[in-house]
Amino acid sequence: MRTGEPLPAVGEVLTALATGLWQWDTATELVTVDAEAARLLGLPAEQATLTEAQARARLHPVDWNEIISVVGLAVAEDTLAEVRIRIMDEQGRVIRVVRSRSKPSYNREKRSFQLIGTLQEVTEPVPGTPAGRTAVTGDWRRSREAFLLDAGRALAEARSTAEVLRVAAGLSMPGFSPDGLAVFGVEGDRLTIIGHHGQQPGDEGPFSHMALDTDYPAAEVVRTGRAVYLSSPDEYKRRYPVTWPLARHFDRQSWAFLPLTVAGRTMGAWMAGFTYPVAFTPDERSVLTTVARMLAQALSRAGVEESERELTDGLQRSMLPMLGPEIPGMTVAARYVPTGGGLQVGGDWYDMIPLPGGERFALVIGDVQGHDVRAAGLMGQLRIALRAYASEGHRPDAVLSRASRFLHGMGDEDVVDPRFATCLYVEADPGSGVLEVARAGHPDPAIRMADGTVLARRTDGGLPLGIDPDADYPTTRIVLEPGETLMLCTDGLIETGGHDFETGWKRIRTILETHDGDLEGLADALVQAVHGPSSHHTTGPLADRREDDIAVLLLCRQGEECGRPDTVAVRPAVRRTMLSVAQAEPERVAVARQQLRELLHDWPSSDQVDSAVLLLSEMLTNVLVHTDADALLLAEVRGETGDRRMRVEVTDTSDDLPHKRRPGELASSGRGLMLIELLADLWGVDPRGEGKSIWFEFYESSGEVSE
């Protein structure tokens, strides 16, 4: 029968049964319907030949796509194509639901489908009835579409094989849900069990390492790439008598075995077992097939990511150093956590380098631009170069200058993407606690004092490494007192989770101030606060989402604060900070003010803190304006909380002593000593052998607590 010719007389019989007949040839793009089929489509009740566009206009858009999917599935499995379709009127309203059953065939020469089938109006089944459980109504279809969207999203977010299996075990399919699942893989010529759900532990034993030529449904699926549906135990026993005894004791009524196919390759099989009979209609097969495809993609992706994680984790661990032997009088702890994206490799690193002579050592922390393999490679090369320069005995400034020249030399004309790196290099003397710091565009270090006060130590610095081969890197000297802890970190620890540098630093500072454990516990606490639980190794776990790499390096000088986690630290009664302000560095006056505020972070009277900061600014400015000398700030807090004393002293090498003046109303200076006398509880000027010192004090008990 050709398209357009009269339909056979059997159509009269079908009309009496309210069943229409239709034919569709995708090569000619014509659809022929008899009178009853035309009526069901909302057309005049007469035989007609429609174009595909005309026929499609009568169907719900979602259902048209469903027909294409079901037809393709029926051709692949050599079964009937059955689908329920919503018929629309000219206003886009659903006027009825019809069932279409057809037998499709595929013409390989024309690459087209030919179908002849029936249309019959159906009514909505009563919910809870057997028909309602498996029927494919519009509501069921919408539930199924929502289910597939949710399942696809959940499987796409699974990052490991175990997570994929957990998602698969929790899938609740609309209208029918399996009570038992098994995922089979392939190793050589044998099946393996990747995971299962709904069975007892150990039940998978007989199915593990089963030969692919075994008369078992999953083995056949892997061999042929075609799904196997078994609607009853009798069908299972008839088709697979050899392995039926293995499946019998699970007491199931229906089984579906589907291929897990990725890029045309069958990587395994998925078994769904049901405790009630399932007819496996085309709609149900369509759902199972779609889930199997998503499951295969998720398993393949998870396998690749796990391999990449294993590879890159090993790569990063091999590049990061061990912290080396114990240092007399000092304790060191470090953490590194790579970024969560891509291959999870990045450019952050830390290092600990023994220096010539054996008495000193260097701590290095840095960040190469980027979070990719190239960044990791440059990081490894730069770390080796820094080790070489340090081992030659160069000072910190010379080490960074040579490293910058080295990295700049790697960005020749052939390199499309030149990179730079930030770095902080610290040379430490364990005996004296003296730290020589050189900085290349990196965040400043922080000091946690023995009583928990945290100061961000502003240090001189230069450009990031690799930008200017002739850049200079001045050195800043810091003294680490007993019980104090130095923290070096990359910006990933600070600027993450929506924080900018200021708010991120406040969060990290709170952790440093409130932590009471040992140094390893503090390192873990810093990482956990940003990206979840860490470990006691030099690298933390690979969390799902991470904006930047994290590297943290802690150095504690001997004292109770570096003791065991069960040791309660005794807070000392003195805290102090020291800072120099050179004539050529007037901008460091602002740094000194900030240092004093941080030192007085828990001082109860904000008025006294503001007064102290104002007086310090006056004293430093007086030295810079009226002398040719540099200024040295020494600030300290003594005593127990509630009865403490704050002392701020500025020393210079000029012999000219300050004196009180009587400035006029319009004078722009001359009020410094008047302010000190007015605001401070006690003050004075002390001549020295060379130079002088000006100091003032505030007493905690004399100031009112500000709310």
XYZ file of C-alpha atoms in Angstrom, residues 25-661:
637
model
C 6.233 7.823 5.623
C 9.041 10.166 6.676
C 10.562 9.983 3.161
C 7.536 11.694 1.601
C 6.689 13.591 4.811
C 3.016 12.630 4.383
C 0.554 11.197 6.910
C -2.572 9.383 5.701
C -5.514 9.010 8.103
C -8.917 7.385 7.753
C -12.162 9.066 8.803
C -12.037 7.869 12.422
C -8.374 8.844 12.843
C -9.171 12.265 11.343
C -12.025 12.700 13.853
C -9.740 11.763 16.738
C -7.274 14.377 15.509
C -9.992 17.021 15.623
C -10.416 17.150 11.837
C -13.513 16.516 9.689
C -14.402 12.804 9.812
C -13.160 11.891 6.362
C -10.089 10.234 4.892
C -7.271 12.712 4.361
C -3.614 12.995 3.509
C -1.761 15.485 5.682
C 1.692 16.894 5.615
C 3.884 16.313 8.653
C 3.425 19.971 9.610
C -0.380 19.661 9.468
C -0.353 16.501 11.581
C 2.146 17.968 14.028
C -0.085 21.030 14.529
C -2.777 18.769 16.045
C -0.398 17.223 18.620
C 1.078 18.553 21.838
C 4.657 19.724 21.046
C 6.141 17.577 23.811
C 4.287 14.509 22.533
C 5.599 14.972 18.987
C 9.139 14.681 20.328
C 7.995 11.665 22.339
C 6.801 9.948 19.153
C 10.208 10.412 17.507
C 11.954 8.931 20.574
C 9.577 5.959 20.914
C 9.776 5.122 17.206
C 13.563 5.074 17.303
C 13.505 2.846 20.394
C 10.975 0.448 18.790
C 13.102 0.110 15.645
C 16.209 -0.586 17.716
C 14.423 -3.242 19.791
C 12.177 -4.562 16.984
C 9.005 -3.980 19.012
C 5.750 -2.067 18.670
C 5.827 1.685 19.182
C 3.168 2.635 21.701
C 2.643 6.169 22.918
C -0.141 8.312 24.321
C -0.709 11.649 22.640
C -2.541 14.785 23.669
C -4.655 16.221 20.832
C -4.872 20.020 20.690
C -7.481 22.333 19.147
C -6.803 25.596 17.301
C -6.650 27.495 20.604
C -3.982 25.171 22.025
C -6.321 23.356 24.415
C -6.168 19.588 25.000
C -9.396 18.040 23.662
C -8.590 14.358 24.166
C -5.867 11.798 24.791
C -5.342 8.990 22.266
C -3.214 5.885 22.227
C -1.130 5.179 19.142
C 0.178 1.694 18.410
C 2.287 1.164 15.319
C 4.871 -1.115 13.766
C 7.780 0.962 12.480
C 10.349 -0.106 9.910
C 13.505 1.611 8.769
C 14.562 2.029 5.142
C 18.349 2.157 5.153
C 18.586 3.330 1.530
C 16.223 6.260 2.007
C 17.183 6.677 5.677
C 13.522 7.057 6.552
C 10.869 5.477 8.769
C 7.648 3.871 7.560
C 4.839 3.307 10.047
C 1.288 2.012 9.965
C -0.744 2.011 13.137
C -3.939 2.682 15.006
C -5.397 5.522 17.070
C -7.868 4.984 19.904
C -9.229 7.419 22.457
C -8.391 6.601 26.082
C -9.774 7.826 29.382
C -7.789 8.783 32.464
C -7.371 5.749 34.751
C -8.368 5.890 38.388
C -5.312 6.607 40.604
C -4.237 3.594 42.645
C -5.568 0.990 40.185
C -3.188 -1.288 38.262
C -3.911 0.765 35.160
C -3.257 3.951 37.057
C 0.081 2.621 38.254
C 1.513 2.122 34.775
C -0.610 4.378 32.586
C 1.040 7.123 30.593
C -1.317 10.077 30.949
C -0.450 13.738 30.577
C 0.084 14.047 34.343
C 2.261 10.948 34.349
C 4.282 12.373 31.479
C 4.815 15.639 33.300
C 5.904 13.690 36.392
C 8.240 11.645 34.260
C 9.762 14.743 32.676
C 10.289 16.281 36.116
C 11.814 13.002 37.310
C 14.242 12.847 34.389
C 15.261 16.476 34.939
C 15.900 15.851 38.632
C 17.720 12.575 37.954
C 19.866 14.187 35.276
C 20.781 17.064 37.562
C 21.637 14.761 40.464
C 23.744 12.449 38.311
C 25.515 15.413 36.700
C 26.498 16.739 40.127
C 27.872 13.392 41.353
C 31.666 13.634 41.471
C 32.628 10.045 42.268
C 31.501 6.511 41.449
C 30.183 6.086 44.987
C 28.082 9.254 44.653
C 26.701 8.110 41.280
C 25.654 4.781 42.815
C 24.004 6.545 45.757
C 22.015 8.736 43.363
C 20.994 5.704 41.272
C 19.853 3.846 44.395
C 17.670 6.777 45.405
C 15.872 7.206 42.066
C 12.093 6.904 42.411
C 10.646 6.512 38.938
C 7.095 7.800 38.377
C 4.580 4.940 38.297
C 7.145 2.169 38.694
C 10.300 1.960 40.780
C 12.736 -0.933 41.054
C 13.487 -2.361 44.474
C 16.870 -3.768 43.439
C 19.663 -2.327 41.313
C 23.031 -3.587 40.132
C 25.667 -1.914 37.995
C 27.997 -4.229 36.072
C 31.344 -3.278 34.620
C 33.730 -5.073 32.303
C 37.302 -6.145 32.964
C 38.786 -8.050 30.076
C 36.367 -10.843 29.225
C 34.499 -10.837 32.544
C 31.711 -8.937 34.265
C 32.400 -7.105 37.511
C 30.035 -5.647 40.081
C 30.606 -1.894 40.372
C 27.839 -1.503 42.933
C 24.406 -2.751 43.936
C 21.397 -1.759 46.044
C 18.476 -3.719 47.441
C 20.452 -6.918 48.003
C 22.234 -8.214 51.079
C 26.014 -7.888 51.378
C 27.623 -10.902 49.768
C 24.707 -11.579 47.389
C 26.809 -10.250 44.527
C 29.351 -13.065 44.893
C 28.016 -15.451 42.193
C 27.726 -12.579 39.695
C 31.244 -11.208 40.194
C 33.851 -12.020 37.558
C 31.293 -13.863 35.417
C 32.556 -14.673 31.924
C 30.982 -12.587 29.158
C 29.961 -15.716 27.233
C 27.788 -16.862 30.179
C 24.073 -17.325 29.523
C 23.171 -14.381 31.762
C 21.145 -11.275 30.784
C 23.814 -8.711 31.798
C 26.473 -10.640 29.870
C 24.239 -10.717 26.793
C 23.607 -6.982 27.087
C 27.347 -6.265 27.181
C 27.977 -8.612 24.223
C 25.201 -7.251 22.001
C 24.647 -3.716 23.262
C 20.861 -4.378 23.267
C 18.536 -4.195 26.272
C 16.856 -7.284 27.735
C 13.394 -7.030 29.346
C 11.976 -9.929 31.340
C 8.351 -9.389 32.395
C 7.926 -12.556 34.465
C 9.892 -15.298 36.218
C 8.664 -17.778 33.588
C 10.168 -15.656 30.823
C 13.461 -15.390 32.731
C 13.533 -19.184 33.284
C 12.685 -19.888 29.639
C 15.309 -17.541 28.152
C 18.118 -18.051 30.675
C 17.665 -21.489 32.258
C 21.321 -21.823 33.277
C 21.467 -18.691 35.454
C 17.828 -18.655 36.576
C 18.697 -20.452 39.863
C 21.006 -17.523 40.732
C 18.178 -14.988 40.340
C 15.332 -17.072 41.743
C 16.008 -16.547 45.457
C 15.706 -12.727 45.123
C 11.916 -13.262 44.699
C 11.402 -10.674 41.961
C 8.783 -10.627 39.226
C 10.326 -8.489 36.470
C 13.794 -7.432 35.358
C 15.269 -4.885 32.982
C 18.907 -5.144 31.849
C 20.103 -2.115 29.889
C 23.459 -1.340 28.283
C 25.622 1.434 29.694
C 26.923 2.967 26.501
C 29.271 5.939 26.103
C 30.516 7.139 22.710
C 29.284 3.959 21.026
C 31.123 1.681 23.459
C 29.268 -0.542 25.918
C 31.070 -0.117 29.231
C 28.739 -2.275 31.311
C 25.118 -3.032 32.137
C 22.463 -1.792 34.553
C 19.975 -4.171 36.143
C 16.653 -2.946 37.580
C 14.630 -5.593 39.425
C 10.942 -5.281 40.413
C 8.941 -7.166 43.043
C 5.740 -6.726 40.978
C 5.031 -7.497 37.298
C 6.002 -4.757 34.853
C 4.844 -4.870 31.239
C 7.726 -2.682 30.045
C 5.625 -0.577 27.713
C 7.487 1.667 25.264
C 7.066 4.584 27.663
C 8.558 2.616 30.542
C 11.363 1.404 28.313
C 11.974 4.985 27.245
C 12.366 6.074 30.867
C 14.701 3.180 31.672
C 16.752 3.788 28.525
C 17.125 7.484 29.329
C 18.195 6.752 32.896
C 20.695 4.156 31.645
C 22.233 6.689 29.273
C 22.526 9.303 32.010
C 23.934 6.704 34.396
C 26.539 5.631 31.840
C 27.605 9.242 31.265
C 27.811 9.894 35.004
C 29.862 6.749 35.670
C 32.212 7.546 32.795
C 32.663 11.125 33.965
C 33.185 10.049 37.577
C 35.770 7.484 36.509
C 37.694 10.086 34.532
C 37.546 12.597 37.388
C 38.712 10.012 39.915
C 41.651 9.112 37.678
C 42.483 12.791 37.235
C 42.223 13.429 40.962
C 44.511 10.523 41.718
C 46.992 11.718 39.121
C 46.963 15.383 40.092
C 46.919 14.690 43.820
C 50.038 12.593 43.366
C 51.550 15.328 41.193
C 50.887 18.021 43.774
C 52.134 15.884 46.661
C 55.339 15.111 44.781
C 55.912 18.830 44.158
C 55.249 19.917 47.736
C 58.086 19.313 50.185
C 58.155 17.636 53.534
C 58.752 20.138 56.315
C 62.024 18.498 57.178
C 63.607 17.772 60.574
C 62.513 19.386 63.809
C 63.935 22.836 64.491
C 65.255 23.449 68.000
C 63.050 26.044 69.655
C 60.560 26.300 66.787
C 57.577 24.407 65.379
C 56.354 24.476 61.760
C 53.004 23.383 60.288
C 51.640 23.711 56.753
C 48.573 22.939 54.662
C 47.936 22.932 50.933
C 44.499 22.493 49.304
C 44.224 22.745 45.488
C 41.362 24.416 43.673
C 38.177 22.445 42.945
C 37.974 23.023 39.198
C 39.465 21.200 36.233
C 42.442 18.988 37.039
C 42.632 20.424 40.567
C 46.188 21.590 40.133
C 47.375 25.113 40.710
C 50.286 27.399 41.320
C 50.282 27.812 45.123
C 53.207 26.300 47.013
C 55.251 26.486 50.184
C 58.739 25.312 51.048
C 61.183 25.021 53.919
C 64.876 25.305 52.984
C 67.887 24.569 55.232
C 70.502 27.300 54.687
C 74.298 26.951 54.593
C 75.852 26.609 58.029
C 72.972 24.576 59.425
C 71.859 27.215 61.957
C 69.275 29.081 59.900
C 66.481 28.081 57.542
C 64.136 29.771 55.071
C 60.368 29.588 54.708
C 58.866 30.311 51.301
C 55.256 30.660 50.216
C 54.055 31.735 46.788
C 51.365 31.728 44.143
C 51.928 31.375 40.403
C 49.196 33.005 38.324
C 46.588 30.488 37.140
C 45.009 27.197 38.233
C 46.091 24.810 35.507
C 48.836 22.387 34.567
C 51.053 25.189 33.253
C 50.786 27.002 36.597
C 51.702 23.797 38.431
C 54.684 23.255 36.127
C 55.969 26.804 36.614
C 55.453 26.422 40.345
C 57.686 23.361 40.387
C 60.416 25.084 38.364
C 60.280 28.259 40.446
C 60.437 26.297 43.707
C 63.571 24.505 42.513
C 65.150 27.819 41.444
C 64.429 29.425 44.838
C 65.934 26.423 46.607
C 69.067 26.701 44.488
C 69.512 30.442 45.113
C 68.881 30.053 48.852
C 71.294 27.117 49.122
C 74.002 29.289 47.561
C 73.806 31.545 50.631
C 72.168 34.618 49.056
C 70.271 37.066 51.243
C 66.427 37.220 50.936
C 66.429 40.248 48.629
C 68.968 38.625 46.314
C 67.043 35.331 46.274
C 63.865 37.050 45.067
C 65.720 39.239 42.559
C 67.307 36.176 40.955
C 63.990 34.296 41.020
C 62.242 37.193 39.289
C 64.912 37.264 36.593
C 64.565 33.481 36.194
C 60.769 33.612 35.779
C 60.947 36.614 33.433
C 63.406 34.720 31.269
C 60.900 31.891 30.829
C 58.383 34.261 29.199
C 60.081 34.514 25.804
C 58.375 35.407 22.530
C 57.244 31.830 21.951
C 55.191 31.817 25.140
C 51.670 33.058 24.396
C 50.640 33.205 28.054
C 53.455 34.626 30.217
C 52.894 34.219 33.945
C 53.970 36.039 37.078
C 54.124 34.861 40.688
C 53.789 36.399 44.120
C 56.178 35.214 46.817
C 57.116 35.765 50.459
C 60.586 34.669 51.553
C 61.518 34.520 55.256
C 64.987 33.751 56.586
C 64.708 32.622 60.214
C 67.267 32.394 63.016
C 65.848 29.922 65.592
C 68.204 31.100 68.333
C 67.285 34.794 68.334
C 63.885 34.618 66.681
C 64.985 37.208 64.084
C 63.128 36.948 60.766
C 64.398 38.655 57.604
C 61.413 39.071 55.262
C 61.419 39.880 51.534
C 58.093 40.182 49.716
C 57.164 40.116 46.017
C 53.558 41.237 45.640
C 52.351 38.707 48.221
C 50.026 39.296 51.210
C 51.855 40.477 54.318
C 52.596 38.008 57.124
C 50.648 38.042 60.378
C 51.892 37.580 63.933
C 49.796 36.005 66.681
C 51.303 37.165 69.945
C 51.549 34.924 72.967
C 48.359 36.385 74.487
C 46.344 35.827 71.292
C 46.607 39.365 69.880
C 47.023 39.270 66.101
C 48.988 41.882 64.151
C 49.247 42.107 60.384
C 52.944 42.966 59.964
C 53.374 45.423 57.126
C 56.587 44.657 55.246
C 58.402 46.375 52.414
C 57.899 44.692 49.086
C 58.468 44.764 45.359
C 56.693 43.709 42.190
C 55.551 40.109 41.685
C 58.228 37.820 40.310
C 58.590 37.697 36.532
C 57.371 41.227 35.725
C 60.609 43.229 35.969
C 63.940 41.353 35.828
C 65.661 44.284 37.593
C 63.140 44.718 40.417
C 64.414 45.333 43.954
C 63.049 43.569 47.023
C 63.818 45.403 50.297
C 64.136 43.369 53.477
C 62.123 43.878 56.671
C 63.341 42.558 60.031
C 60.840 41.056 62.479
C 61.600 39.521 65.861
C 59.461 36.525 66.793
C 59.167 36.457 70.567
C 58.727 33.209 72.548
C 55.163 31.943 72.231
C 54.450 33.993 69.095
C 53.275 32.469 65.813
C 54.024 33.695 62.297
C 51.358 32.982 59.655
C 52.104 33.053 55.934
C 49.288 32.326 53.496
C 48.184 32.795 49.895
C 45.206 34.966 49.007
C 43.042 31.864 48.488
C 42.722 31.555 52.266
C 41.483 35.134 52.559
C 39.552 36.059 49.416
C 37.120 33.188 49.061
C 33.474 32.521 49.798
C 32.424 35.990 48.594
C 34.908 37.824 50.835
C 37.149 40.655 49.771
C 40.576 41.061 51.337
C 39.315 43.121 54.284
C 36.378 40.934 55.318
C 38.316 37.747 54.615
C 41.169 38.901 56.821
C 38.741 39.628 59.660
C 37.480 36.051 59.449
C 41.003 34.585 59.521
C 42.027 36.934 62.316
C 39.138 35.713 64.489
C 40.313 32.116 64.067
C 43.886 33.041 64.990
C 42.757 34.920 68.098
C 40.332 32.310 69.447
C 42.116 29.016 68.704
C 43.509 27.320 71.836
C 45.014 24.112 70.387
C 48.441 23.259 69.094
C 49.956 24.432 65.798
C 48.646 21.479 63.766
C 45.165 22.123 65.112
C 45.445 25.793 64.177
C 46.463 24.884 60.615
C 43.444 22.588 60.329
C 41.134 25.224 61.819
C 42.213 27.796 59.227
C 41.498 25.441 56.322
C 38.257 24.053 57.789
C 36.838 27.524 58.265
C 37.126 28.152 54.536
C 36.593 24.813 52.801
C 35.556 22.124 55.238
C 37.466 19.352 57.047
C 41.149 18.927 56.365
C 43.649 16.246 57.267
C 46.932 16.031 59.111
C 48.851 15.741 55.857
C 50.339 18.587 53.887
C 47.375 18.586 51.537
C 43.761 18.712 52.541
C 40.802 16.938 50.915
C 39.517 17.907 47.519
C 36.255 19.708 48.207
C 33.620 20.034 45.494
C 33.870 23.762 44.918
C 36.851 25.962 45.538
C 37.577 29.414 44.158
C 41.361 29.383 44.555
C 44.211 27.273 45.855
C 45.089 27.550 49.524
C 48.552 27.401 51.048
C 49.178 28.097 54.748
C 52.502 28.052 56.580
C 52.795 28.542 60.363
C 55.972 29.093 62.388
C 55.835 29.201 66.193
C 58.746 30.043 68.482
C 59.025 27.913 71.598
C 56.509 28.725 74.305
C 53.276 27.386 75.745
C 51.356 28.379 72.619
C 53.308 25.783 70.627
C 52.697 23.014 73.144
C 50.434 20.001 73.111
C 46.732 20.477 72.354
C 45.846 19.430 75.897
C 48.166 22.036 77.411
C 46.427 25.188 78.592
C 48.552 28.151 77.533
C 49.376 30.776 80.126
C 48.771 34.189 78.575
C 51.683 36.522 79.346
C 51.033 39.904 80.943
C 52.972 41.884 78.297
C 52.338 42.388 74.605
C 54.389 44.728 72.432
C 55.125 45.749 68.871
C 58.001 47.658 67.309
C 58.103 49.516 63.986
C 60.536 51.900 62.305
C 59.462 54.889 60.192
C 62.176 56.323 57.960
C 62.346 59.896 56.649
C 61.774 58.562 53.124
C 58.734 56.530 54.238
C 56.096 58.932 55.567
C 53.413 56.502 54.393
C 54.454 54.159 57.219
C 52.832 56.530 59.704
C 49.498 55.032 58.616
C 50.956 51.557 59.106
C 52.032 52.508 62.637
C 48.529 53.745 63.456
C 47.036 50.476 62.237
C 49.585 48.450 64.228
C 48.625 50.313 67.392
C 44.907 49.735 66.811
C 45.530 46.011 66.320
C 47.627 45.909 69.490
C 44.728 47.522 71.377
C 42.000 45.392 69.785
C 40.528 44.417 73.176
C 41.076 47.729 74.997
C 37.656 48.572 76.491
C 37.725 52.358 75.970
C 37.475 53.329 72.312
C 38.095 56.986 73.317
C 41.477 56.057 74.781
C 42.337 54.039 71.665
C 41.453 56.977 69.406
C 43.474 59.317 71.621
C 46.491 56.992 71.576
C 46.367 56.732 67.768
C 46.118 60.542 67.465
C 49.057 61.131 69.815
C 51.179 58.524 68.025
C 50.525 60.250 64.714
C 51.553 63.601 66.211
C 54.773 62.174 67.651
C 55.844 60.424 64.448
C 55.006 63.411 62.279
C 56.990 65.667 64.623
C 60.093 63.514 64.115
C 59.725 63.455 60.329
C 59.035 67.203 60.006
C 61.351 68.734 62.593
C 64.401 66.404 62.459
C 66.489 64.582 59.902
C 66.302 61.322 61.854
C 64.211 58.189 61.521
C 61.606 57.258 64.137
C 61.254 54.012 66.065
C 57.909 53.053 67.588
C 57.694 50.801 70.633
C 54.171 50.122 71.946
C 53.305 47.713 74.732
C 50.431 46.692 76.994
C 51.210 45.395 80.504
C 49.166 43.966 83.333
C 46.043 41.887 83.773
C 42.754 42.627 82.071
C 40.910 45.381 83.913
C 44.078 46.915 85.338
C 46.363 47.231 82.309
C 48.723 49.991 81.253
C 49.340 51.103 77.668
C 52.711 52.700 76.903
C 53.656 54.183 73.521
C 57.207 55.430 72.942
C 58.737 57.085 69.870
C 62.548 57.294 69.724
C 64.781 59.214 67.310
C 68.479 60.119 67.122
C 68.033 63.909 67.167
C 69.245 65.752 70.270
C 66.711 68.565 69.847
C 64.198 68.286 72.682
C 60.582 69.258 72.022
C 59.014 72.068 74.002
C 55.525 73.354 74.473
C 54.510 76.275 72.286
